[in-house]
Amino acid sequence: MAALAWLLIPLFAAVGAAIWGSWASRNRTSGDVAELAGYARFRDAMEKAGSSTEAVVTQD
């Protein structure tokens, strides 16, 4: 029975490695479109904020 337990340990490790490998190599491109659109909105908002406000320069 102890030999069977020692044989199951590598089997569970292999199954775990296969699950982790499939999770690590998943396709993650679907989130890039939303992130790029959010960045474009942020860039537009910063350009609008920069053009409507002028820097105030004070001299001492």
mmCIF file of C-alpha atoms in Angstrom:
data_model
loop_
_atom_site.group_PDB
_atom_site.id
_atom_site.type_symbol
_atom_site.label_atom_id
_atom_site.label_comp_id
_atom_site.label_asym_id
_atom_site.label_seq_id
_atom_site.Cartn_x
_atom_site.Cartn_y
_atom_site.Cartn_z
ATOM 1 C CA MET A 1 0.000 0.000 0.000
ATOM 2 C CA ALA A 2 2.891 2.370 0.748
ATOM 3 C CA ALA A 3 4.303 1.756 -2.739
ATOM 4 C CA LEU A 4 0.968 2.774 -4.254
ATOM 5 C CA ALA A 5 1.023 6.010 -2.264
ATOM 6 C CA TRP A 6 4.522 6.794 -3.550
ATOM 7 C CA LEU A 7 3.359 6.172 -7.117
ATOM 8 C CA LEU A 8 0.329 8.438 -6.699
ATOM 9 C CA ILE A 9 2.432 11.431 -5.612
ATOM 10 C CA PRO A 10 4.072 11.903 -9.060
ATOM 11 C CA LEU A 11 0.738 11.227 -10.728
ATOM 12 C CA PHE A 12 -0.938 14.039 -8.772
ATOM 13 C CA ALA A 13 2.053 16.296 -9.459
ATOM 14 C CA ALA A 14 1.761 15.611 -13.199
ATOM 15 C CA VAL A 15 -1.974 16.312 -13.201
ATOM 16 C CA GLY A 16 -1.399 19.515 -11.245
ATOM 17 C CA ALA A 17 1.363 20.586 -13.633
ATOM 18 C CA ALA A 18 -0.895 19.920 -16.620
ATOM 19 C CA ILE A 19 -3.689 22.005 -15.110
ATOM 20 C CA TRP A 20 -1.314 24.835 -14.254
ATOM 21 C CA GLY A 21 0.274 24.699 -17.713
ATOM 22 C CA SER A 22 -3.058 24.943 -19.468
ATOM 23 C CA TRP A 23 -4.073 27.836 -17.210
ATOM 24 C CA ALA A 24 -0.772 29.679 -17.737
ATOM 25 C CA SER A 25 -0.953 29.368 -21.542
ATOM 26 C CA ARG A 26 -4.571 30.494 -21.866
ATOM 27 C CA ASN A 27 -5.540 33.151 -24.378
ATOM 28 C CA ARG A 28 -5.537 36.540 -22.669
ATOM 29 C CA THR A 29 -6.047 38.811 -25.675
ATOM 30 C CA SER A 30 -9.709 39.523 -24.945
ATOM 31 C CA GLY A 31 -8.889 41.956 -22.132
ATOM 32 C CA ASP A 32 -6.417 43.983 -24.187
ATOM 33 C CA VAL A 33 -9.101 45.650 -26.287
ATOM 34 C CA ALA A 34 -10.932 46.994 -23.236
ATOM 35 C CA GLU A 35 -7.693 48.124 -21.610
ATOM 36 C CA LEU A 36 -6.557 49.936 -24.745
ATOM 37 C CA ALA A 37 -9.939 51.642 -25.073
ATOM 38 C CA GLY A 38 -9.722 52.740 -21.443
ATOM 39 C CA TYR A 39 -6.234 54.098 -22.014
ATOM 40 C CA ALA A 40 -7.442 56.021 -25.073
ATOM 41 C CA ARG A 41 -10.255 57.576 -23.003
ATOM 42 C CA PHE A 42 -7.743 58.477 -20.290
ATOM 43 C CA ARG A 43 -5.414 60.068 -22.847
ATOM 44 C CA ASP A 44 -8.297 62.080 -24.332
ATOM 45 C CA ALA A 45 -9.361 63.264 -20.887
ATOM 46 C CA MET A 46 -5.819 64.331 -20.040
ATOM 47 C CA GLU A 47 -5.505 66.234 -23.323
ATOM 48 C CA LYS A 48 -8.793 68.040 -22.659
ATOM 49 C CA ALA A 49 -7.755 68.891 -19.096
ATOM 50 C CA GLY A 50 -4.354 70.137 -20.265
ATOM 51 C CA SER A 51 -5.756 72.365 -23.005
ATOM 52 C CA SER A 52 -8.478 73.987 -20.887
ATOM 53 C CA THR A 53 -6.264 74.909 -17.949
ATOM 54 C CA GLU A 54 -3.217 77.062 -18.167
ATOM 55 C CA ALA A 55 -0.306 76.878 -15.820
ATOM 56 C CA VAL A 56 -0.081 79.824 -13.449
ATOM 57 C CA VAL A 57 3.453 81.119 -13.053
ATOM 58 C CA THR A 58 4.131 83.262 -10.024
ATOM 59 C CA GLN A 59 7.219 85.303 -9.484
ATOM 60 C CA ASP A 60 8.501 86.037 -6.019
#
